[in-house]
Short mmCIF file of C-alpha atoms in Angstrom, two decimals:
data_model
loop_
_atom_site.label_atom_id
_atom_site.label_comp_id
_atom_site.label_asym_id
_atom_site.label_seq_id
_atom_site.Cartn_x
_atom_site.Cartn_y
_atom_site.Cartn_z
CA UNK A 1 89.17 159.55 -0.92
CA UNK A 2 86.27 158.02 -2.30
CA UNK A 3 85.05 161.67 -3.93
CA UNK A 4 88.32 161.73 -5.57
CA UNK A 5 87.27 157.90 -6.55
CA UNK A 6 84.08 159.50 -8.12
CA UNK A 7 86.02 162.17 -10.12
CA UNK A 8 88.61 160.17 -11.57
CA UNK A 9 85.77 157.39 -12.64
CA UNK A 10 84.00 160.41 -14.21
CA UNK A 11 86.65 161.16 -16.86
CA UNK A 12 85.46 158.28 -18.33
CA UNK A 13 81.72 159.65 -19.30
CA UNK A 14 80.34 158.14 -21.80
CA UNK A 15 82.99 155.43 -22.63
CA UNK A 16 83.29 152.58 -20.83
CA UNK A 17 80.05 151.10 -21.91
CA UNK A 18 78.75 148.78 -21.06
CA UNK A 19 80.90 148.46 -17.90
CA UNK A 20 80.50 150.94 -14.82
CA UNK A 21 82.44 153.69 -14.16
CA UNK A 22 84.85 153.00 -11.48
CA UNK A 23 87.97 154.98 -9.77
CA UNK A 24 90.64 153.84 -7.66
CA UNK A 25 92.85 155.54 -5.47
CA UNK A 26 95.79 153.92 -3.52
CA UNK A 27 96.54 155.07 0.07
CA UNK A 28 99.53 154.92 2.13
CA UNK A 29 100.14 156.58 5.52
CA UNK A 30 98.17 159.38 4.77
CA UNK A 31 99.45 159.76 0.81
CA UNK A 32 97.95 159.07 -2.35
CA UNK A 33 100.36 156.89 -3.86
CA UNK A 34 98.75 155.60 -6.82
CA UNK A 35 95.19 156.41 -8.49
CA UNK A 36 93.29 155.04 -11.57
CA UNK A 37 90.41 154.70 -13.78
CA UNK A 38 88.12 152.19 -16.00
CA UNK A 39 88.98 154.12 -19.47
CA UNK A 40 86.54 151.27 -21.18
CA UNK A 41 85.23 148.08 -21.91
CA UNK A 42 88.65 145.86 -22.80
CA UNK A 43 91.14 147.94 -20.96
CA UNK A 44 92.24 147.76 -17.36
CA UNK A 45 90.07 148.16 -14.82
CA UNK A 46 90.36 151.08 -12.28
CA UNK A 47 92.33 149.06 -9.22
CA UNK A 48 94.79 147.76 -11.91
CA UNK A 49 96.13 151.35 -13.03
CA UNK A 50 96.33 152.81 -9.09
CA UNK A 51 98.07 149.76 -7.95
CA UNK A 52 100.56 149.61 -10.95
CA UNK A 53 100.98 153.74 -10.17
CA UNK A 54 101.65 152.06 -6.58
CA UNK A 55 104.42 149.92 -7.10
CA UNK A 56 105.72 148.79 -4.07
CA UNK A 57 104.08 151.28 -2.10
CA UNK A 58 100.93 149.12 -2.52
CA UNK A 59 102.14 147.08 0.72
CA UNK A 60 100.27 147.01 3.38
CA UNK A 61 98.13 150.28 1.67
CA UNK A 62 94.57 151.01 1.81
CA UNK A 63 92.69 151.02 -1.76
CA UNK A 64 89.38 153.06 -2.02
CA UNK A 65 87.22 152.05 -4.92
CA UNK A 66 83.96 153.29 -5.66
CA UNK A 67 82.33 149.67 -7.18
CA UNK A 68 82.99 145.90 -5.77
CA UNK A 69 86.67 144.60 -7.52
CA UNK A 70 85.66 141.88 -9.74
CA UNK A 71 86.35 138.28 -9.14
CA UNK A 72 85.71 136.64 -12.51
CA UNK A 73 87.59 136.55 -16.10
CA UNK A 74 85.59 138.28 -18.30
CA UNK A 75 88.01 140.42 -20.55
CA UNK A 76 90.63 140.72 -18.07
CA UNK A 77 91.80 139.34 -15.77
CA UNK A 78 90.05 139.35 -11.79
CA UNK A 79 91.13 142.81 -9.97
CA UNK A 80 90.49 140.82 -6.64
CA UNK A 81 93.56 138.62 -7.45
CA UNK A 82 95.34 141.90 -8.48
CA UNK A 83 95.02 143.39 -4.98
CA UNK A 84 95.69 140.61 -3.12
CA UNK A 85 98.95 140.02 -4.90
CA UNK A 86 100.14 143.58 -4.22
CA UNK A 87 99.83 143.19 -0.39
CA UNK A 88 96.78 145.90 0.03
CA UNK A 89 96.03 145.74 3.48
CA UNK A 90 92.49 147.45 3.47
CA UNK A 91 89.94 147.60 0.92
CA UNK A 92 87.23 150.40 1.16
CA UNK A 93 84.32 149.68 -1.40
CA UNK A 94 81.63 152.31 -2.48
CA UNK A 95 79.21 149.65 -2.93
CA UNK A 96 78.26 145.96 -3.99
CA UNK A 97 78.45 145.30 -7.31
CA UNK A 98 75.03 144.14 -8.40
CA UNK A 99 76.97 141.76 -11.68
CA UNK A 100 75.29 138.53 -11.02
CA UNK A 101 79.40 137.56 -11.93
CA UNK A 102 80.48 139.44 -8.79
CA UNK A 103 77.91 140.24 -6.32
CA UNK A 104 80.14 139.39 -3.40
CA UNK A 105 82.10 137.27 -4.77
CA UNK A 106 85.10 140.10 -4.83
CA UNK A 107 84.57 141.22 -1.29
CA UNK A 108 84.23 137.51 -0.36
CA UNK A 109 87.62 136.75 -2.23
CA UNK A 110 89.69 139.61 -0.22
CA UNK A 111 88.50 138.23 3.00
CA UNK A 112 89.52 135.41 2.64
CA UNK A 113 93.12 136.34 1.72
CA UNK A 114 93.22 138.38 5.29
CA UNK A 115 92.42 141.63 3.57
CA UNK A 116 90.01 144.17 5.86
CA UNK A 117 86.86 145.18 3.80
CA UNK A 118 84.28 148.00 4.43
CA UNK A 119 81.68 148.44 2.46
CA UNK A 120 79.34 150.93 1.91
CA UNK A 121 81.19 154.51 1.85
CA UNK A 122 79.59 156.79 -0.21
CA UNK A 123 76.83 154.23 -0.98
CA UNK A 124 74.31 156.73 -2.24
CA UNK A 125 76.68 158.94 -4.01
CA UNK A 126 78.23 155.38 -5.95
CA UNK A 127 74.68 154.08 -6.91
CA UNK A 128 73.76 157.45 -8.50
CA UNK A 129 77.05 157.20 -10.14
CA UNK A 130 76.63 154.02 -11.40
CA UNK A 131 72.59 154.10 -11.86
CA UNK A 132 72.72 153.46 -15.24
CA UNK A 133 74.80 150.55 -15.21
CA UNK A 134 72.71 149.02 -12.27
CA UNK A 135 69.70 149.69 -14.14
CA UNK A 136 71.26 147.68 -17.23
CA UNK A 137 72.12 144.58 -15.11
CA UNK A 138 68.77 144.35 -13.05
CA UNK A 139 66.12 145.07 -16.16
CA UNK A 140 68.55 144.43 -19.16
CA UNK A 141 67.71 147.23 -20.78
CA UNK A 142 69.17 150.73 -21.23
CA UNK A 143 68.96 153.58 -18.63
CA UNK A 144 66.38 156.36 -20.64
CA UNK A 145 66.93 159.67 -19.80
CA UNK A 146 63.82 161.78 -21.12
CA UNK A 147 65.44 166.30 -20.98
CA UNK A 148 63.05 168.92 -22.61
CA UNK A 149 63.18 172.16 -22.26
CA UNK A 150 60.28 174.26 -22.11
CA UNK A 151 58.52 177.59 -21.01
CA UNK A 152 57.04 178.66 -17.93
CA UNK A 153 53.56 177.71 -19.46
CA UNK A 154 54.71 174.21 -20.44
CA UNK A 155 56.00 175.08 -24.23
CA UNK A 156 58.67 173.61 -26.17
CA UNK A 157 58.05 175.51 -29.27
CA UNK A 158 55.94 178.11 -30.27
CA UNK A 159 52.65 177.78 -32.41
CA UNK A 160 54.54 178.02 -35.31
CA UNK A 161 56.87 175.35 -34.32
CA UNK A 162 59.82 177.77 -33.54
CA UNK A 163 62.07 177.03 -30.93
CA UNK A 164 65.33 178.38 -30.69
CA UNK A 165 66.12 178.92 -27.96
CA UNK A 166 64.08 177.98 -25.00
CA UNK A 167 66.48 178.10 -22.46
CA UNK A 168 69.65 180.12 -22.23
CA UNK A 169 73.65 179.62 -22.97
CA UNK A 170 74.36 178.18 -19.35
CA UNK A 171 71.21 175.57 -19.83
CA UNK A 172 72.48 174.54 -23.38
CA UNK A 173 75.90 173.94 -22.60
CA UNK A 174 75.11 171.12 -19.64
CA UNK A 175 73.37 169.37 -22.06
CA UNK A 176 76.35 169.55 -24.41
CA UNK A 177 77.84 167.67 -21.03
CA UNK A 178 75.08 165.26 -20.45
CA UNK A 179 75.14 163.80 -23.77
CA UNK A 180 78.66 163.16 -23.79
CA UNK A 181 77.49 161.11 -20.23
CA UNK A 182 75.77 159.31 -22.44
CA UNK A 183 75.48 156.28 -24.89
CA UNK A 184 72.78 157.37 -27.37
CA UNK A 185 70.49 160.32 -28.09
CA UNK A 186 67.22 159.54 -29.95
CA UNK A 187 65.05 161.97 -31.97
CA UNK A 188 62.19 161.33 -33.93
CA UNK A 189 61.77 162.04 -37.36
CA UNK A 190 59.98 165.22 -37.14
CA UNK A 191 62.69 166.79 -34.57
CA UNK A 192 65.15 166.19 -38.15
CA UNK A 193 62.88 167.81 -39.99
CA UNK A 194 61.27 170.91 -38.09
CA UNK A 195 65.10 171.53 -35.60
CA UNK A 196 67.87 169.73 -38.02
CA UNK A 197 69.54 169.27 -34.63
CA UNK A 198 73.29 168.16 -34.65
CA UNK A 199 73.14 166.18 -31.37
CA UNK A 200 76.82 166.37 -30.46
CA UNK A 201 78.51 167.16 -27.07
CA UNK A 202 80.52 170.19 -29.09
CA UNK A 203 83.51 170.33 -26.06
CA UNK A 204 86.63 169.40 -27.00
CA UNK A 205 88.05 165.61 -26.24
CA UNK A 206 84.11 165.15 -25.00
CA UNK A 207 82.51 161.77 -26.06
CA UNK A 208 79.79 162.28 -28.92
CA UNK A 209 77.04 159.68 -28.35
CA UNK A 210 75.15 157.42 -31.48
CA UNK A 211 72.69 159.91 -32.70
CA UNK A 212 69.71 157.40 -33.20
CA UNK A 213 66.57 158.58 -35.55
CA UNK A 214 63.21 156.53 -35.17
CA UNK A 215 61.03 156.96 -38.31
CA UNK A 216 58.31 154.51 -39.55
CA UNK A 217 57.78 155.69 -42.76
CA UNK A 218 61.45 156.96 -43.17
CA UNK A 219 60.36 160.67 -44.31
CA UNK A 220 63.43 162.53 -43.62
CA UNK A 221 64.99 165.26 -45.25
CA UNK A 222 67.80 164.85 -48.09
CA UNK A 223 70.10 166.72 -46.19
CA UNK A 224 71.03 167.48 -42.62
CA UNK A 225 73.47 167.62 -40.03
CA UNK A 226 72.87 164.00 -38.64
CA UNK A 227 74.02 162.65 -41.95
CA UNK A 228 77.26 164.25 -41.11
CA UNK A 229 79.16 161.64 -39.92
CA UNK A 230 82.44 162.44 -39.79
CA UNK A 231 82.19 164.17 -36.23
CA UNK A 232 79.62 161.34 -34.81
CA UNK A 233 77.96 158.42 -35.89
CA UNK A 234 74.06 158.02 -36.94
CA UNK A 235 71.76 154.91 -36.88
CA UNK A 236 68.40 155.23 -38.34
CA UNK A 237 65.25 153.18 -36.97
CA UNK A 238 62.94 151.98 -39.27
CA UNK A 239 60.08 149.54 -39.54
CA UNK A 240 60.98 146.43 -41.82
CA UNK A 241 60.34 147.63 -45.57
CA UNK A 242 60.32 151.03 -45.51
CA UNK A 243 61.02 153.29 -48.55
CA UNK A 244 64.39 151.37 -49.88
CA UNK A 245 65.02 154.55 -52.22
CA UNK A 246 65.48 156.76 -48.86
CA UNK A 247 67.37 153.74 -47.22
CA UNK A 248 70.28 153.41 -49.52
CA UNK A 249 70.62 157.42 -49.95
CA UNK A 250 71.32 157.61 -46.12
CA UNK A 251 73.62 154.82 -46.17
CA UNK A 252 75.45 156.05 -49.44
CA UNK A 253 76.01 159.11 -47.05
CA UNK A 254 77.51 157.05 -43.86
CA UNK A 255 74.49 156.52 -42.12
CA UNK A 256 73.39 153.15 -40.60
CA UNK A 257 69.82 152.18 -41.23
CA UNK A 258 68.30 149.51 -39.22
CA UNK A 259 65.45 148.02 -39.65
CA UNK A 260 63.15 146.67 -36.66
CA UNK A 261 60.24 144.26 -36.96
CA UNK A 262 57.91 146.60 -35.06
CA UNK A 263 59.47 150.25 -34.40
CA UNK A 264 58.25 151.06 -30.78
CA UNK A 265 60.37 153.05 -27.81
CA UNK A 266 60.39 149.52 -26.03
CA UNK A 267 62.12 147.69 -28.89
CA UNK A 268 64.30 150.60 -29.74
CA UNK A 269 65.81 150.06 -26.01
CA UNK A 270 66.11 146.29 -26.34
CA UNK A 271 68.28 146.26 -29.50
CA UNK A 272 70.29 149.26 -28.38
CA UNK A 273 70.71 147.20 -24.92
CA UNK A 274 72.05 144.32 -27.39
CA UNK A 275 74.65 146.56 -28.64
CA UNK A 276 75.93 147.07 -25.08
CA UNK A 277 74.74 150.46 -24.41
CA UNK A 278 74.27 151.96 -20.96
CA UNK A 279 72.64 155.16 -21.01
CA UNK A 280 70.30 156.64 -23.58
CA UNK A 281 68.83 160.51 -23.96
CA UNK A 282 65.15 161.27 -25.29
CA UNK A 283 65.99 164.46 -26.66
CA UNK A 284 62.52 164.10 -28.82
CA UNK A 285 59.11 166.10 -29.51
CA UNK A 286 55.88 164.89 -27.55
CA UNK A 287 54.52 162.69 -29.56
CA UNK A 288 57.70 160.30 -29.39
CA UNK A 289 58.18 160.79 -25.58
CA UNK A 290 55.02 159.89 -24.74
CA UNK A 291 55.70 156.64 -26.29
CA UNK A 292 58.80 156.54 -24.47
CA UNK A 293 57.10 157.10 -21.06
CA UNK A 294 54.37 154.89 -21.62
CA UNK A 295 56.91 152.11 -23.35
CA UNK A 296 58.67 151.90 -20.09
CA UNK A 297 61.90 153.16 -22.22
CA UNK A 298 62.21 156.62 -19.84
CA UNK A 299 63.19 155.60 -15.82
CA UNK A 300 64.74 159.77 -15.00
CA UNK A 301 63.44 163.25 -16.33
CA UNK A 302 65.68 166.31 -16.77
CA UNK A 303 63.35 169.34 -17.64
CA UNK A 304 64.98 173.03 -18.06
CA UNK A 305 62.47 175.18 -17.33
CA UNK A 306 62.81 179.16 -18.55
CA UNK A 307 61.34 182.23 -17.47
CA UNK A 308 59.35 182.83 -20.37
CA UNK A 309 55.88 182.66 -21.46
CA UNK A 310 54.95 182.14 -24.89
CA UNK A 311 50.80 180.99 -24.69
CA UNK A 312 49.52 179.44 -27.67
CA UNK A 313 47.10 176.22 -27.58
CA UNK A 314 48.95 174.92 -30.22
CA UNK A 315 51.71 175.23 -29.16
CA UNK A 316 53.22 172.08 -28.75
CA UNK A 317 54.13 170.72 -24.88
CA UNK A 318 57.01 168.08 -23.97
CA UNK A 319 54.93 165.11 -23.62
CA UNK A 320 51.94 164.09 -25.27
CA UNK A 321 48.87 162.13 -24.62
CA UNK A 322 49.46 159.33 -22.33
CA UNK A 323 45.82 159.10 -21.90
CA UNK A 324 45.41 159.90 -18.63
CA UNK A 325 41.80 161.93 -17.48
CA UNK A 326 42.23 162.57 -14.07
CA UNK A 327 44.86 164.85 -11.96
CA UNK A 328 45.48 161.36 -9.43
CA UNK A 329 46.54 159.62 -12.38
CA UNK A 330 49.25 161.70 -13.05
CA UNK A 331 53.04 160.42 -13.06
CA UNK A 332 54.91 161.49 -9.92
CA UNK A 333 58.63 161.75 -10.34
CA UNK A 334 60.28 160.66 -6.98
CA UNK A 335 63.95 162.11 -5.69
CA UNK A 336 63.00 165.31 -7.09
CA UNK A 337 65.84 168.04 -7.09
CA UNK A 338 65.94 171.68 -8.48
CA UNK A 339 68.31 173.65 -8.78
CA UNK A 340 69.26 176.81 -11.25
CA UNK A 341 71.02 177.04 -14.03
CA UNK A 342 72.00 180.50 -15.02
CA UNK A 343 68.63 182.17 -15.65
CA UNK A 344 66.59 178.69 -16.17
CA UNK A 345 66.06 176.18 -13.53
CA UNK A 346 66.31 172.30 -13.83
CA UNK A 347 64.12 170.00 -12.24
CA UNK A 348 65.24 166.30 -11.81
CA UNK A 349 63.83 163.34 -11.09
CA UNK A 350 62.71 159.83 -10.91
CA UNK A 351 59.33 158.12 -12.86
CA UNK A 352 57.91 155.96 -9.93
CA UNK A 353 59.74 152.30 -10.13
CA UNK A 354 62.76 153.60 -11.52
#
């Protein structure tokens, strides 16, 4: 029951920021009678839609529900107070929810109204869920997601700069999926210039995410496809005064242009955490990701590796020079999985004190 909590909370990739993604499925004698999920930030939460699926059948039920219910207004009402009016008898929570607002508090609130609680099912499998939400609340910032793609020697281009395409079909369309997971996707100005990259989830009813450009000196191309619009938005970063001329043409064409006192990775994540975002993809070149790493802005890796080999020393790699001279220095993800995909393989994990 909770798995099924996990895939109806999923249908709501990529919108519900910057709340958690939560599913609820109502239980009685053996039956689903009611299910649910957080759509987003405003609208019912998860427990709300399975017990009004319920009805009456919500009696004496068991709900499973893969976060803490929530015992505080915020924009709607407490789903605590919703459970314990429809007569659950059992509550079976995924995990704690670490909202300084709830942490408890929810569980606390069912206990007292004579409700059983366990806690803990699924654990594991509801924190990865959820990690970017947790990692929000804890550090108020963002959740940075840093995916290349690159050779069996290390490349993400070739000397000449080309690079399509690394990987194969299978590899390109999950990360159509994992940027409709998430929030944001941030290139760098060169990535516009050299790859004119669209940055869109291209699957139908998928969420597109806020393309987000970082350039200093605001050197971008008069045209390309992340002026477009109409399919998803773009915001431009830009240090305070940069070429006005360029400034207004991308806004004439729809695009936002923001400018930040000093343009780093680490101040790209904190006003991007002010506008409630959860999860944010590095899809950049080296230079930028470096930054990112270093910045702090990057906490999980996702590198597609293909069986190719290109060579080249100047050919360009995923990350750049984080000035690091000796092999014990180097950054060791942690929770490492592989696994293939189609022809490539992916490689996923954790920068240490993520």
């Amino acid at each position: 029951m909770m798995q099924r909590c996990f895939s109806l909370a999923r249908q709501a990739l990529g919108k519900t920021a910057p709340n958690p993604l939560v599913g609820a499925v109502v239980v009685r004698d053996g039956q689903i009678v009611g299910e649910g999920f957080h759509p987003g930030a405003g609208q019912p939460h998860a427990e709300v839609f399975a017990l009004k699926a319920a009805g009456e059948r919500a009696k004496g039920a068991t709900i499973y529900v893969n976060l803490e219910p929530c015992n505080h207004y915020g924009r709607t009402p407490p789903c605590s107070e919703a459970v314990v009016a429809a007569g659950v008898a059992k509550v079976v929570v995924g995990m704690v929810d670490p909202n300084p607002l709830v942490a408890g508090g929810g569980i606390a609130r069912l206990q007292q109204a004579g409700i059983e609680v366990v806690v803990g099912v699924e654990e594991a499998a509801s924190l990865r869920l959820n990690e970017a939400f947790i990692h929000r609340i804890v550090h108020r910032r963002p959740f940075g997601i840093l995916k290349y793609a690159m050779t069996l020697d290390g490349k993400i281009a070739t000397s000449t700069g080309h690079s399509s395409w690394v990987t194969g079909t299978e590899a390109r369309n999950e990360v159509q999926h994992l940027r409709a997971a998430c929030d944001a996707v941030i290139v760098g100005g060169n990535t516009v210039r050299l790859d004119n990259p669209r940055l869109t989830s291209r699957h139908a009813g998928a969420n597109n995410p806020l393309r987000v450009v970082m350039s200093r000196t605001l050197n971008l191309p008069a045209e390309a496809y992340l002026w477009e619009t109409e399919a998803a938005p773009t915001l431009v970063l830009t240090q305070e005064g940069a070429n006005p001329d360029v400034k207004q043409r991308l806004v004439n064409k729809g695009v936002e242009v923001v400018e930040l006192i000093a343009l780093t990775p680490a101040e790209a994540m904190a006003y991007l955490y002010d506008r409630q975002l959860l999860s944010v993809l590095w899809e950049c070149g080296g230079t930028l990701a470096a930054s990112a790493i270093a910045d702090g802005a990057v906490q999980k890796i996702l590198a597609f590796i293909a069986p190719k080999i290109v060579g080249g020393q100047m050919a360009p790699s995923p990350v750049g020079d984080l000035g690091l001279t000796k092999m014990v220095e180097a950054l060791t993800l942690e929770r490492v999985s592989w696994r293939p995909v189609g022809a490539d393989c992916v490689v996923e994990g954790y920068l240490r004190g993520a």
